[in-house]
CSV table of C-alpha atoms in Angstrom, one decimal:
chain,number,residue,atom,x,y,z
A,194,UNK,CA,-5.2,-24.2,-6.2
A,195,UNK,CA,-7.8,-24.8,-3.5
A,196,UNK,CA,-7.2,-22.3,-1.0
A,197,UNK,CA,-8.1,-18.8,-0.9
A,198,UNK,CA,-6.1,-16.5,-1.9
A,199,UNK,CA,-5.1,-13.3,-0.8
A,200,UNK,CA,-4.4,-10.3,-4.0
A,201,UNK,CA,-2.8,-7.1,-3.5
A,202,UNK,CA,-1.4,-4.0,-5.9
A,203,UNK,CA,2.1,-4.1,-6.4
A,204,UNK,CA,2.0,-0.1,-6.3
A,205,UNK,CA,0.7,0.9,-2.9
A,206,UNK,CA,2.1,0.7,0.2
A,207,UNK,CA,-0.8,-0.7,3.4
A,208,UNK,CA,-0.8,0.1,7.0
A,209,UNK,CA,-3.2,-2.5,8.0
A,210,UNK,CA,-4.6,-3.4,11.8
A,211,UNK,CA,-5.1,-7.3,11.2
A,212,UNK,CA,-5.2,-9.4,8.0
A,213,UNK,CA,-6.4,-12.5,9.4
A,214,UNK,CA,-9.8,-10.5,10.3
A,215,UNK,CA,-10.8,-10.9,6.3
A,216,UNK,CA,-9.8,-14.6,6.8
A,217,UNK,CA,-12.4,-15.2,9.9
A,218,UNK,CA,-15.0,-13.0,8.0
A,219,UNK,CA,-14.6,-15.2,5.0
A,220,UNK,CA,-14.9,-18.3,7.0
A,221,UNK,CA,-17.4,-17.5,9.6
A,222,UNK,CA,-20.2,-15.8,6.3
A,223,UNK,CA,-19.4,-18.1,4.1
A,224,UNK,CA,-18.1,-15.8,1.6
A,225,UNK,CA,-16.4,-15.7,-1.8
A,226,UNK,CA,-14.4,-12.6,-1.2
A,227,UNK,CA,-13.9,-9.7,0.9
A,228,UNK,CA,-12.5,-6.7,-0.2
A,229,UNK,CA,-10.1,-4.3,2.5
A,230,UNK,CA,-11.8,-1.3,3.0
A,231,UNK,CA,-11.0,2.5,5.0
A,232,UNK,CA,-13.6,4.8,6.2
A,233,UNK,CA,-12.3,7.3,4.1
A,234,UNK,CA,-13.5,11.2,5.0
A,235,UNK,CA,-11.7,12.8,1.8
A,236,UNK,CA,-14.3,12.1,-1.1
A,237,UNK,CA,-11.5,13.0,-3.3
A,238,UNK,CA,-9.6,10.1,-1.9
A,239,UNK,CA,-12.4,7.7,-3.0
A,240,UNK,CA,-12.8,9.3,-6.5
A,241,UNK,CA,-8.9,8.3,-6.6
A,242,UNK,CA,-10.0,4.9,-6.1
A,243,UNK,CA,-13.1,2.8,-6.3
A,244,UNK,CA,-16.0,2.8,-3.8
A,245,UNK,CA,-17.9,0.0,-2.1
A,246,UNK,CA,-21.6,-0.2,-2.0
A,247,UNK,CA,-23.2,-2.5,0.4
A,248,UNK,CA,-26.9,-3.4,1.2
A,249,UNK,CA,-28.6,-3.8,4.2
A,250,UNK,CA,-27.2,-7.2,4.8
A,251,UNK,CA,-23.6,-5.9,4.8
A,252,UNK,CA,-23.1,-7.8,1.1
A,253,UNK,CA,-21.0,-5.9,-1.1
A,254,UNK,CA,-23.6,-5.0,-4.2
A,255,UNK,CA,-21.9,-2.6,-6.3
A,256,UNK,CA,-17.9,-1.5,-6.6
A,257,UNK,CA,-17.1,1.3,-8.5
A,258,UNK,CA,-13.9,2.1,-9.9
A,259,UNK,CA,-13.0,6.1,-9.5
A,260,UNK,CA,-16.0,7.3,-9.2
A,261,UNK,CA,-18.1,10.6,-10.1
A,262,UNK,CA,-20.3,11.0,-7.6
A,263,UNK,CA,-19.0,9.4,-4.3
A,264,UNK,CA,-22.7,7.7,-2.1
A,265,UNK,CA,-20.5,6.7,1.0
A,266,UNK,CA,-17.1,7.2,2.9
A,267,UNK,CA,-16.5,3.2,2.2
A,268,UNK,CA,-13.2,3.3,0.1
A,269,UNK,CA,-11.8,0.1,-1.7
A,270,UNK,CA,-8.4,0.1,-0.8
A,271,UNK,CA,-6.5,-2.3,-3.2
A,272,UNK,CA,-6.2,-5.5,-1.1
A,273,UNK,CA,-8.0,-8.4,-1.7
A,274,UNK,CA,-9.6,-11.7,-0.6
A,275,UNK,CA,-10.6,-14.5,-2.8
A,276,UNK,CA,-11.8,-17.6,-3.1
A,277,UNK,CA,-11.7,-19.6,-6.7
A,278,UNK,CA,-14.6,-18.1,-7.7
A,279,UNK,CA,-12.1,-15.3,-8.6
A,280,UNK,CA,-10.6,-17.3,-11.7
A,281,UNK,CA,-14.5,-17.7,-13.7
A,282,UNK,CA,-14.5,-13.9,-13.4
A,283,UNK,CA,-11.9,-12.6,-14.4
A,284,UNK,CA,-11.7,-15.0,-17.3
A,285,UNK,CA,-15.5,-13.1,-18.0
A,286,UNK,CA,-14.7,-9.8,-17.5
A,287,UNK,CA,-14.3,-7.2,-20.3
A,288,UNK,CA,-11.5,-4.8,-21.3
A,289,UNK,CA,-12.8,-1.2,-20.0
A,290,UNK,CA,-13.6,1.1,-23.2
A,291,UNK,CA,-11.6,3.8,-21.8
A,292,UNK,CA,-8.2,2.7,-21.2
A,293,UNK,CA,-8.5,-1.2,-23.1
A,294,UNK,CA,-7.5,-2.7,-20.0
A,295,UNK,CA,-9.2,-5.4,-17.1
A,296,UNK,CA,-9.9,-3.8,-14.1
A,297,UNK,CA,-10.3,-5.9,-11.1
A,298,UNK,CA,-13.2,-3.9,-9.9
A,299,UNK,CA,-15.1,-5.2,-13.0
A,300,UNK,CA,-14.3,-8.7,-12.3
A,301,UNK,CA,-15.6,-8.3,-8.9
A,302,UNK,CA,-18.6,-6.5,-10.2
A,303,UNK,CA,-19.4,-9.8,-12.8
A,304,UNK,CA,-18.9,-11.9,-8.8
A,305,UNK,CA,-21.9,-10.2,-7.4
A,306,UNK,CA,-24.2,-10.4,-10.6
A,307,UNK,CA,-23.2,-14.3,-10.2
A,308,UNK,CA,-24.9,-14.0,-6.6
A,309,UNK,CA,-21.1,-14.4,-5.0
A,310,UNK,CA,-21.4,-13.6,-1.3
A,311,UNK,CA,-18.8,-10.8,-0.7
A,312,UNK,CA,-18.4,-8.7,2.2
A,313,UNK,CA,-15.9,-5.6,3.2
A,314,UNK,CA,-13.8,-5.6,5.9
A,315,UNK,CA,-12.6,-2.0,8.0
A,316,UNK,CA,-9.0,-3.3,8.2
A,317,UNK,CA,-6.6,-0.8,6.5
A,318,UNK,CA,-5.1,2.7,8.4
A,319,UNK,CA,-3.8,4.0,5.4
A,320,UNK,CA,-3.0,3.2,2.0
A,321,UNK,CA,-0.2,5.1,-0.3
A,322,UNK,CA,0.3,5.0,-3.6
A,323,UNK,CA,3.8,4.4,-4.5
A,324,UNK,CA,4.5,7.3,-7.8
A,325,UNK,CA,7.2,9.0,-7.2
A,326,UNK,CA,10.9,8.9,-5.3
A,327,UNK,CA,9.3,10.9,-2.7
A,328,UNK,CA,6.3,8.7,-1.6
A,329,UNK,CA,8.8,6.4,-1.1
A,330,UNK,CA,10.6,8.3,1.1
A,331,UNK,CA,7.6,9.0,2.9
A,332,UNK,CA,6.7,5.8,3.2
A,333,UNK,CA,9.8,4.2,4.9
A,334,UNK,CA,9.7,7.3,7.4
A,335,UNK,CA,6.2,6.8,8.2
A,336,UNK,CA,6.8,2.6,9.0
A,337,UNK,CA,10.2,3.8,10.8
A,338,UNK,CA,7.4,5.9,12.8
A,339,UNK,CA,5.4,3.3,13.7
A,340,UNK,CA,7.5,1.0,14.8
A,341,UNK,CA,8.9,3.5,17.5
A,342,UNK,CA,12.5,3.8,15.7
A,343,UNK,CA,14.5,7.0,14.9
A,344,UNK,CA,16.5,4.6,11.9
A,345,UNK,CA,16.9,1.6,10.6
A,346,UNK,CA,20.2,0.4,9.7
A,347,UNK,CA,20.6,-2.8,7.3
A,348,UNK,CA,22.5,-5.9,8.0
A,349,UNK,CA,26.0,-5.9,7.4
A,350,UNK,CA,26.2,-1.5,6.8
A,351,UNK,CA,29.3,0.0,7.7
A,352,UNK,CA,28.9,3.1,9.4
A,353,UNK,CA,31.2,5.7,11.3
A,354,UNK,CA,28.6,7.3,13.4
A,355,UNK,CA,25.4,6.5,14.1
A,356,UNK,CA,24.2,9.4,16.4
A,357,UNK,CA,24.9,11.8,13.5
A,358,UNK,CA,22.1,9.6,11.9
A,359,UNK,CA,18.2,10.3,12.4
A,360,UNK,CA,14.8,9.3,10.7
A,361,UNK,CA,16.8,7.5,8.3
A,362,UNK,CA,16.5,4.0,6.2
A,363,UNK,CA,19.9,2.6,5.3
A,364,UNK,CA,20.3,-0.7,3.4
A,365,UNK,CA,21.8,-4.0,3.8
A,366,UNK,CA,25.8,-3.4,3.1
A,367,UNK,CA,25.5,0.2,2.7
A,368,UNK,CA,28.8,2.0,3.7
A,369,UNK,CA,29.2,5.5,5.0
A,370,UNK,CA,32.4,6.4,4.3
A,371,UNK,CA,32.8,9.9,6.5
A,372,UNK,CA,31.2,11.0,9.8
A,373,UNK,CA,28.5,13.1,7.9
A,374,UNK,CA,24.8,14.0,9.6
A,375,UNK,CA,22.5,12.0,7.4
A,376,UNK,CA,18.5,13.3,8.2
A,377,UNK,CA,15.5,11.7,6.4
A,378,UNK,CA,17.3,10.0,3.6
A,379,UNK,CA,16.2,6.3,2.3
A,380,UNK,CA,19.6,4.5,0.5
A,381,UNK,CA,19.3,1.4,-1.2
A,382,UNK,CA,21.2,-1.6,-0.5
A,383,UNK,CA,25.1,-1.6,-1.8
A,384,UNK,CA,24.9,2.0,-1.8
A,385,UNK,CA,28.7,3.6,-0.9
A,386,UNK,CA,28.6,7.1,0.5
A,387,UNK,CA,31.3,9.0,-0.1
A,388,UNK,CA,30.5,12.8,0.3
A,389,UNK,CA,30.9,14.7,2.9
A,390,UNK,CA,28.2,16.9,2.9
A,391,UNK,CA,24.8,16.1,5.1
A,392,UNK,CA,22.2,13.7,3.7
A,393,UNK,CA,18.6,15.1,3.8
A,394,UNK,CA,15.5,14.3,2.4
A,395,UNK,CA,16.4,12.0,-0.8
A,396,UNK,CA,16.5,8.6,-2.1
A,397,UNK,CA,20.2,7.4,-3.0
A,398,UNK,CA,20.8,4.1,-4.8
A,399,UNK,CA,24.1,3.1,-6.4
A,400,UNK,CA,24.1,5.1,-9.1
A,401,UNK,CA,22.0,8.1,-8.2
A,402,UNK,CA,21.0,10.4,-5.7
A,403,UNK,CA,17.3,11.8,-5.9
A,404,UNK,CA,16.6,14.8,-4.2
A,405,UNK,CA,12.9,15.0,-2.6
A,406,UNK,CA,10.8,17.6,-1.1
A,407,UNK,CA,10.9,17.4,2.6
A,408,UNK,CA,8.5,15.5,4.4
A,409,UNK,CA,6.7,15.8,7.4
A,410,UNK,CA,5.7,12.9,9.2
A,411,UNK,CA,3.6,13.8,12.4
A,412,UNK,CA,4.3,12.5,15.8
């Protein structure tokens, strides 16, 4: 490998304004990583995560993963960029004595004892962590939001009527078998529908339908 390399976690979901932004920052400072970041105003929101402590300079000199006491509204966000540098790191970097496991925030941390230039970039709108069946419900409606769509309706889905269908996420080859009102619902690919009830506010695969809390999604 000789390019850099952009990391993300598998678990979260990004609304980002521009990518490549971390790419010209890396190229035009010379750096050896930069690290997505959101001015975050919930201090709880960092705690959940890791913060990001820069110096005058704008060079990243401390991350901290979840911490106590929060020193800015600079939140690390789970998104990555990385130059080989990365790879003498991590190979360096200590299981935490907490949970027995590498953080990538410690990895980073052992870059910028080496002297690694690293730098954040302001790209990310939001960030969700992907738990439960209902964050991601929530975060299908929220993309079908943004992209200025009351539905989205997979390739090759067989349905009988679409204007009983709102704020909705069907997969590829789903079938809807009646003419039922289907509100706020995400269905996985393959999925057959064959009640004839309404749909709201639930995650259906093959083989199971999870109910969900309903969720708001502002306009």
């Amino acid at each position: 490998m000789s390019a850099p390399l952009l990391v993300f976690l598998g678990d979260i979901f990004f609304m980002a304004k521009d990518l490549s932004e971390m790419l010209r920052l890396a190229d035009a400072d010379d750096l050896q990583a930069v690290l997505a970041t959101k001015i975050e105003q919930n201090r709880d929101a960092i705690r959940r995560n890791f913060s990001v402590i820069t110096g005058d300079d704008g060079l990243v000199r401390r991350v901290i993963e979840r911490p106590r006491h929060v020193r800015n509204n600079l939140k690390g966000c789970g998104l990555y960029l990385f130059d080989l540098h990365v790879f003498d790191a991590v190979r360096r970097t200590p299981r935490t004595a907490m949970r027995d496991e590498y953080e990538i925030t410690n990895a980073i941390q052992v870059m910028v004892e080496d002297g690694c230039r690293i730098k954040s970039a302001n790209v990310v709108e939001e960030d969700l962590n992907l738990t439960y069946p209902s964050d991601l419900l929530m975060v299908n409606l929220k993309q079908l939001r943004a992209t200025g769509r009351d539905r989205h309706i997979g390739e090759d889905a067989e349905v009988i009527d679409l204007s009983r269908i709102r704020d909705s996420v069907l997969g590829r080859h789903t079938v809807v078998k009646r003419p039922i009102r289907i509100e706020s619902p995400v269905i996985y690919d393959g999925t057959v529908v064959e009640t004839e009830r309404t749909i709201r506010n639930c995650v259906l695969t093959p083989t199971q339908v999870v109910q969900c809390a309903e969720v708001r999604i502002p306009a």
